[in-house]
C-alpha cells in the first residue's frame, strides 16, 4: 500500500493507493478482484446494473465503470451465480455477507503539521471500541477521550476493528480485514477517531 499526501482544494488530504480493491479515478471506478480459478466474474452495483470483468493472465479480473459513485453498494458475481462482497471492502454496511460500499479514499487531516509525541511521553491505553462505551461506537469513544486524557493517557491503541459477523466481537475473528465493523459506525467516524 502506498500513501499519497496531496493538497486538494486547499485541504491536506491523505489517499491510500492499494494494489487491490476498487480504485476511484476522476471519472470512473476500477473494480479489481483476484480470482484465478474463475473464468467469468461480474460486478453488480445496486441500482446501476452489472458489468462483465475482463480476466487477465495473472488471475485478476478488472473492469472500469464510469457510472459508479462513492456510496454505491456492490458485489462480485462468480460464474456459478454466487455473489460475494469485495475481499478488499472498506465498508460492509449490511454485515459480512452484504454488499460492499464504495468509500471516499481521501482523508482530510484536522491537525496541520502534527508530528506526534516523544516516546518517553507516551502512555498507551488499549481501547476496544465496542466495549469502551455503552453505545460501542467510534463517535461515543471520541466523546470520552477527555476522560482518558484526565487519567494521563497520551495515546490510544485500537483493538482489531476488522468486520466480523453479527453485532458483538473482539475483532480477532475478522472476515474482511480492511473494513471496520459497521456496528462501530461508518469509516468516516473511524478516520476522525484516528
PDB file of C-alpha atoms in Angstrom:
ATOM      1  CA  UNK A   1       0.000   0.000   0.000  1.00  0.00           C
ATOM      2  CA  UNK A   2       1.199   3.482  -0.797  1.00  0.00           C
ATOM      3  CA  UNK A   3       0.066   6.625   0.960  1.00  0.00           C
ATOM      4  CA  UNK A   4      -0.032   9.835  -1.016  1.00  0.00           C
ATOM      5  CA  UNK A   5      -0.286  13.195   0.687  1.00  0.00           C
ATOM      6  CA  UNK A   6      -1.820  15.849  -1.529  1.00  0.00           C
ATOM      7  CA  UNK A   7      -3.363  19.273  -1.302  1.00  0.00           C
ATOM      8  CA  UNK A   8      -6.796  19.207  -2.933  1.00  0.00           C
ATOM      9  CA  UNK A   9      -8.957  22.333  -2.939  1.00  0.00           C
ATOM     10  CA  UNK A  10      -6.672  23.844  -0.290  1.00  0.00           C
ATOM     11  CA  UNK A  11      -7.020  20.832   2.053  1.00  0.00           C
ATOM     12  CA  UNK A  12      -4.245  18.472   3.201  1.00  0.00           C
ATOM     13  CA  UNK A  13      -5.528  15.025   2.345  1.00  0.00           C
ATOM     14  CA  UNK A  14      -4.105  11.535   2.526  1.00  0.00           C
ATOM     15  CA  UNK A  15      -5.058   8.914  -0.023  1.00  0.00           C
ATOM     16  CA  UNK A  16      -4.209   5.234   0.242  1.00  0.00           C
ATOM     17  CA  UNK A  17      -3.394   3.513  -3.043  1.00  0.00           C
ATOM     18  CA  UNK A  18      -3.870  -0.227  -2.699  1.00  0.00           C
ATOM     19  CA  UNK A  19      -2.840  -2.800  -5.288  1.00  0.00           C
ATOM     20  CA  UNK A  20      -6.283  -4.403  -4.870  1.00  0.00           C
ATOM     21  CA  UNK A  21      -9.887  -3.399  -4.319  1.00  0.00           C
ATOM     22  CA  UNK A  22     -11.724  -0.544  -6.033  1.00  0.00           C
ATOM     23  CA  UNK A  23      -9.656   2.351  -7.317  1.00  0.00           C
ATOM     24  CA  UNK A  24     -11.561   5.612  -7.649  1.00  0.00           C
ATOM     25  CA  UNK A  25     -10.321   7.719 -10.515  1.00  0.00           C
ATOM     26  CA  UNK A  26     -11.515  11.124 -11.627  1.00  0.00           C
ATOM     27  CA  UNK A  27     -14.210   9.825 -13.999  1.00  0.00           C
ATOM     28  CA  UNK A  28     -14.647   6.143 -13.149  1.00  0.00           C
ATOM     29  CA  UNK A  29     -14.050   3.351 -10.664  1.00  0.00           C
ATOM     30  CA  UNK A  30     -11.719   0.488 -11.477  1.00  0.00           C
ATOM     31  CA  UNK A  31     -13.028  -2.698  -9.838  1.00  0.00           C
ATOM     32  CA  UNK A  32     -10.443  -5.436  -9.250  1.00  0.00           C
ATOM     33  CA  UNK A  33     -10.822  -8.990  -7.970  1.00  0.00           C
ATOM     34  CA  UNK A  34      -8.178 -11.695  -7.832  1.00  0.00           C
ATOM     35  CA  UNK A  35      -9.963 -14.935  -8.710  1.00  0.00           C
ATOM     36  CA  UNK A  36      -7.510 -17.041 -10.724  1.00  0.00           C
ATOM     37  CA  UNK A  37      -9.820 -20.077 -10.926  1.00  0.00           C
ATOM     38  CA  UNK A  38     -12.879 -18.128 -12.075  1.00  0.00           C
ATOM     39  CA  UNK A  39     -13.463 -17.977 -15.806  1.00  0.00           C
ATOM     40  CA  UNK A  40     -16.113 -15.268 -15.554  1.00  0.00           C
ATOM     41  CA  UNK A  41     -16.827 -12.571 -12.957  1.00  0.00           C
ATOM     42  CA  UNK A  42     -19.329  -9.711 -12.988  1.00  0.00           C
ATOM     43  CA  UNK A  43     -19.509  -6.687 -10.728  1.00  0.00           C
ATOM     44  CA  UNK A  44     -23.108  -5.952  -9.712  1.00  0.00           C
ATOM     45  CA  UNK A  45     -23.745  -2.416  -8.472  1.00  0.00           C
ATOM     46  CA  UNK A  46     -27.087  -1.978  -6.727  1.00  0.00           C
ATOM     47  CA  UNK A  47     -29.406   0.380  -8.595  1.00  0.00           C
ATOM     48  CA  UNK A  48     -26.945   0.641 -11.518  1.00  0.00           C
ATOM     49  CA  UNK A  49     -26.525  -2.775 -13.143  1.00  0.00           C
ATOM     50  CA  UNK A  50     -23.877  -5.376 -13.918  1.00  0.00           C
ATOM     51  CA  UNK A  51     -20.599  -5.237 -15.807  1.00  0.00           C
ATOM     52  CA  UNK A  52     -18.541  -8.174 -17.069  1.00  0.00           C
ATOM     53  CA  UNK A  53     -14.983  -8.058 -15.792  1.00  0.00           C
ATOM     54  CA  UNK A  54     -12.015  -8.745 -18.085  1.00  0.00           C
ATOM     55  CA  UNK A  55      -9.945 -11.745 -16.972  1.00  0.00           C
ATOM     56  CA  UNK A  56      -6.211 -11.099 -17.126  1.00  0.00           C
ATOM     57  CA  UNK A  57      -3.464 -13.738 -17.404  1.00  0.00           C
ATOM     58  CA  UNK A  58      -2.337 -13.109 -13.804  1.00  0.00           C
ATOM     59  CA  UNK A  59      -5.731 -14.128 -12.338  1.00  0.00           C
ATOM     60  CA  UNK A  60      -7.080 -10.606 -11.804  1.00  0.00           C
ATOM     61  CA  UNK A  61     -10.500  -9.634 -13.135  1.00  0.00           C
ATOM     62  CA  UNK A  62     -10.894  -5.918 -13.852  1.00  0.00           C
ATOM     63  CA  UNK A  63     -13.475  -3.515 -15.189  1.00  0.00           C
ATOM     64  CA  UNK A  64     -13.721   0.274 -15.243  1.00  0.00           C
ATOM     65  CA  UNK A  65     -17.225   1.579 -14.522  1.00  0.00           C
ATOM     66  CA  UNK A  66     -17.934   5.200 -15.402  1.00  0.00           C
ATOM     67  CA  UNK A  67     -21.348   5.182 -13.692  1.00  0.00           C
ATOM     68  CA  UNK A  68     -20.044   4.108 -10.248  1.00  0.00           C
ATOM     69  CA  UNK A  69     -20.059   6.637  -7.401  1.00  0.00           C
ATOM     70  CA  UNK A  70     -18.957   6.898  -3.768  1.00  0.00           C
ATOM     71  CA  UNK A  71     -21.710   5.340  -1.662  1.00  0.00           C
ATOM     72  CA  UNK A  72     -22.651   2.723  -4.275  1.00  0.00           C
ATOM     73  CA  UNK A  73     -23.027  -0.823  -2.974  1.00  0.00           C
ATOM     74  CA  UNK A  74     -21.689  -3.728  -4.995  1.00  0.00           C
ATOM     75  CA  UNK A  75     -20.880  -7.441  -5.064  1.00  0.00           C
ATOM     76  CA  UNK A  76     -18.895  -9.702  -7.343  1.00  0.00           C
ATOM     77  CA  UNK A  77     -20.877 -12.427  -9.082  1.00  0.00           C
ATOM     78  CA  UNK A  78     -18.895 -15.552  -9.913  1.00  0.00           C
ATOM     79  CA  UNK A  79     -19.591 -17.801 -12.902  1.00  0.00           C
ATOM     80  CA  UNK A  80     -21.884 -20.104 -10.889  1.00  0.00           C
ATOM     81  CA  UNK A  81     -24.050 -17.138  -9.826  1.00  0.00           C
ATOM     82  CA  UNK A  82     -22.654 -16.952  -6.284  1.00  0.00           C
ATOM     83  CA  UNK A  83     -22.424 -13.282  -5.224  1.00  0.00           C
ATOM     84  CA  UNK A  84     -19.691 -12.258  -2.768  1.00  0.00           C
ATOM     85  CA  UNK A  85     -18.621  -8.990  -1.159  1.00  0.00           C
ATOM     86  CA  UNK A  86     -15.283  -7.490  -2.113  1.00  0.00           C
ATOM     87  CA  UNK A  87     -12.453  -9.166  -0.102  1.00  0.00           C
ATOM     88  CA  UNK A  88     -10.817  -5.711  -0.106  1.00  0.00           C
ATOM     89  CA  UNK A  89     -14.008  -3.969   1.071  1.00  0.00           C
ATOM     90  CA  UNK A  90     -13.571  -0.739   3.037  1.00  0.00           C
ATOM     91  CA  UNK A  91     -17.113  -0.918   4.477  1.00  0.00           C
ATOM     92  CA  UNK A  92     -19.856  -3.536   4.864  1.00  0.00           C
ATOM     93  CA  UNK A  93     -22.990  -1.643   5.974  1.00  0.00           C
ATOM     94  CA  UNK A  94     -25.127  -4.816   5.919  1.00  0.00           C
ATOM     95  CA  UNK A  95     -22.579  -7.088   7.666  1.00  0.00           C
ATOM     96  CA  UNK A  96     -20.061  -9.507   6.186  1.00  0.00           C
ATOM     97  CA  UNK A  97     -22.343 -11.209   3.652  1.00  0.00           C
ATOM     98  CA  UNK A  98     -23.951  -7.998   2.393  1.00  0.00           C
ATOM     99  CA  UNK A  99     -22.760  -5.736  -0.390  1.00  0.00           C
ATOM    100  CA  UNK A 100     -19.575  -3.694  -0.087  1.00  0.00           C
ATOM    101  CA  UNK A 101     -19.824   0.102  -0.202  1.00  0.00           C
ATOM    102  CA  UNK A 102     -17.551   2.400  -2.214  1.00  0.00           C
ATOM    103  CA  UNK A 103     -15.832   4.706   0.273  1.00  0.00           C
ATOM    104  CA  UNK A 104     -14.100   8.002  -0.471  1.00  0.00           C
ATOM    105  CA  UNK A 105     -10.359   7.256  -0.221  1.00  0.00           C
ATOM    106  CA  UNK A 106      -9.448  10.849   0.668  1.00  0.00           C
ATOM    107  CA  UNK A 107      -8.815  11.807   4.264  1.00  0.00           C
ATOM    108  CA  UNK A 108      -8.603  15.404   5.409  1.00  0.00           C
ATOM    109  CA  UNK A 109      -6.321  15.888   8.399  1.00  0.00           C
ATOM    110  CA  UNK A 110      -7.771  18.092  11.123  1.00  0.00           C
ATOM    111  CA  UNK A 111      -4.410  18.994  12.677  1.00  0.00           C
ATOM    112  CA  UNK A 112      -1.834  20.542  10.387  1.00  0.00           C
ATOM    113  CA  UNK A 113       1.818  19.624  10.896  1.00  0.00           C
ATOM    114  CA  UNK A 114       1.327  17.387  13.968  1.00  0.00           C
ATOM    115  CA  UNK A 115       4.438  15.265  14.479  1.00  0.00           C
ATOM    116  CA  UNK A 116       3.392  13.104  17.419  1.00  0.00           C
ATOM    117  CA  UNK A 117       4.904  12.803  20.896  1.00  0.00           C
ATOM    118  CA  UNK A 118       8.317  11.745  22.097  1.00  0.00           C
ATOM    119  CA  UNK A 119       8.351   8.093  23.239  1.00  0.00           C
ATOM    120  CA  UNK A 120       9.091   8.999  26.860  1.00  0.00           C
ATOM    121  CA  UNK A 121       5.816  10.990  26.964  1.00  0.00           C
ATOM    122  CA  UNK A 122       3.606   8.174  25.698  1.00  0.00           C
ATOM    123  CA  UNK A 123       1.148   6.386  27.986  1.00  0.00           C
ATOM    124  CA  UNK A 124      -0.869   3.930  25.889  1.00  0.00           C
ATOM    125  CA  UNK A 125      -4.454   2.838  26.532  1.00  0.00           C
ATOM    126  CA  UNK A 126      -5.646  -0.191  24.562  1.00  0.00           C
ATOM    127  CA  UNK A 127      -9.213   0.624  23.542  1.00  0.00           C
ATOM    128  CA  UNK A 128     -11.901  -1.775  22.343  1.00  0.00           C
ATOM    129  CA  UNK A 129     -14.429   0.405  20.523  1.00  0.00           C
ATOM    130  CA  UNK A 130     -17.350  -1.954  21.174  1.00  0.00           C
ATOM    131  CA  UNK A 131     -16.704  -2.257  24.925  1.00  0.00           C
ATOM    132  CA  UNK A 132     -15.325   1.203  25.776  1.00  0.00           C
ATOM    133  CA  UNK A 133     -18.744   2.880  25.987  1.00  0.00           C
ATOM    134  CA  UNK A 134     -22.317   1.695  26.323  1.00  0.00           C
ATOM    135  CA  UNK A 135     -23.045   2.685  22.706  1.00  0.00           C
ATOM    136  CA  UNK A 136     -19.919   0.898  21.443  1.00  0.00           C
ATOM    137  CA  UNK A 137     -19.288   3.275  18.522  1.00  0.00           C
ATOM    138  CA  UNK A 138     -16.471   5.420  17.191  1.00  0.00           C
ATOM    139  CA  UNK A 139     -18.486   8.558  17.956  1.00  0.00           C
ATOM    140  CA  UNK A 140     -19.149   7.505  21.561  1.00  0.00           C
ATOM    141  CA  UNK A 141     -15.445   6.716  22.024  1.00  0.00           C
ATOM    142  CA  UNK A 142     -14.488  10.179  20.729  1.00  0.00           C
ATOM    143  CA  UNK A 143     -16.839  11.766  23.251  1.00  0.00           C
ATOM    144  CA  UNK A 144     -14.953  10.030  26.110  1.00  0.00           C
ATOM    145  CA  UNK A 145     -11.374  10.798  25.066  1.00  0.00           C
ATOM    146  CA  UNK A 146     -11.207  13.657  27.576  1.00  0.00           C
ATOM    147  CA  UNK A 147     -11.695  11.067  30.360  1.00  0.00           C
ATOM    148  CA  UNK A 148      -8.592   9.223  29.177  1.00  0.00           C
ATOM    149  CA  UNK A 149      -6.670  12.468  28.937  1.00  0.00           C
ATOM    150  CA  UNK A 150      -7.518  13.299  32.572  1.00  0.00           C
ATOM    151  CA  UNK A 151      -6.151   9.871  33.550  1.00  0.00           C
ATOM    152  CA  UNK A 152      -2.848  10.793  31.941  1.00  0.00           C
ATOM    153  CA  UNK A 153      -3.288   8.740  28.784  1.00  0.00           C
ATOM    154  CA  UNK A 154      -1.435  10.290  25.828  1.00  0.00           C
ATOM    155  CA  UNK A 155      -2.057   7.647  23.124  1.00  0.00           C
ATOM    156  CA  UNK A 156      -4.663   5.029  22.323  1.00  0.00           C
ATOM    157  CA  UNK A 157      -4.185   1.726  20.579  1.00  0.00           C
ATOM    158  CA  UNK A 158      -7.351   0.475  18.955  1.00  0.00           C
ATOM    159  CA  UNK A 159      -8.014  -3.229  19.298  1.00  0.00           C
ATOM    160  CA  UNK A 160      -8.825  -5.007  15.996  1.00  0.00           C
ATOM    161  CA  UNK A 161     -11.634  -3.369  14.049  1.00  0.00           C
ATOM    162  CA  UNK A 162     -11.997  -5.817  11.139  1.00  0.00           C
ATOM    163  CA  UNK A 163     -15.556  -6.576  10.125  1.00  0.00           C
ATOM    164  CA  UNK A 164     -16.956  -9.633  11.892  1.00  0.00           C
ATOM    165  CA  UNK A 165     -20.287 -11.410  11.646  1.00  0.00           C
ATOM    166  CA  UNK A 166     -23.042 -10.113  13.915  1.00  0.00           C
ATOM    167  CA  UNK A 167     -23.165  -7.267  16.424  1.00  0.00           C
ATOM    168  CA  UNK A 168     -20.545  -8.271  19.014  1.00  0.00           C
ATOM    169  CA  UNK A 169     -16.968  -9.441  18.654  1.00  0.00           C
ATOM    170  CA  UNK A 170     -13.407  -8.777  19.757  1.00  0.00           C
ATOM    171  CA  UNK A 171     -12.211  -8.236  16.192  1.00  0.00           C
ATOM    172  CA  UNK A 172      -9.776 -11.142  16.185  1.00  0.00           C
ATOM    173  CA  UNK A 173     -12.209 -13.203  14.116  1.00  0.00           C
ATOM    174  CA  UNK A 174     -12.404 -10.532  11.440  1.00  0.00           C
ATOM    175  CA  UNK A 175     -13.504 -11.639   7.998  1.00  0.00           C
ATOM    176  CA  UNK A 176     -12.868  -8.513   5.943  1.00  0.00           C
ATOM    177  CA  UNK A 177      -9.636  -7.013   7.288  1.00  0.00           C
ATOM    178  CA  UNK A 178      -9.876  -3.619   5.539  1.00  0.00           C
ATOM    179  CA  UNK A 179     -13.443  -2.811   6.620  1.00  0.00           C
ATOM    180  CA  UNK A 180     -14.078  -1.551  10.160  1.00  0.00           C
ATOM    181  CA  UNK A 181     -17.085  -3.335  11.642  1.00  0.00           C
ATOM    182  CA  UNK A 182     -20.280  -1.477  10.776  1.00  0.00           C
ATOM    183  CA  UNK A 183     -21.630  -1.807  14.333  1.00  0.00           C
ATOM    184  CA  UNK A 184     -18.944   0.711  15.382  1.00  0.00           C
ATOM    185  CA  UNK A 185     -20.031   3.270  12.798  1.00  0.00           C
ATOM    186  CA  UNK A 186     -19.044   4.421   9.353  1.00  0.00           C
ATOM    187  CA  UNK A 187     -15.389   4.597   8.213  1.00  0.00           C
ATOM    188  CA  UNK A 188     -15.530   8.391   8.268  1.00  0.00           C
ATOM    189  CA  UNK A 189     -16.051   8.265  12.058  1.00  0.00           C
ATOM    190  CA  UNK A 190     -13.140   5.848  12.417  1.00  0.00           C
ATOM    191  CA  UNK A 191     -10.921   8.237  10.484  1.00  0.00           C
ATOM    192  CA  UNK A 192     -11.928  11.058  12.815  1.00  0.00           C
ATOM    193  CA  UNK A 193     -11.042   8.906  15.835  1.00  0.00           C
ATOM    194  CA  UNK A 194      -7.590   8.253  14.374  1.00  0.00           C
TER     195      UNK A 194
END
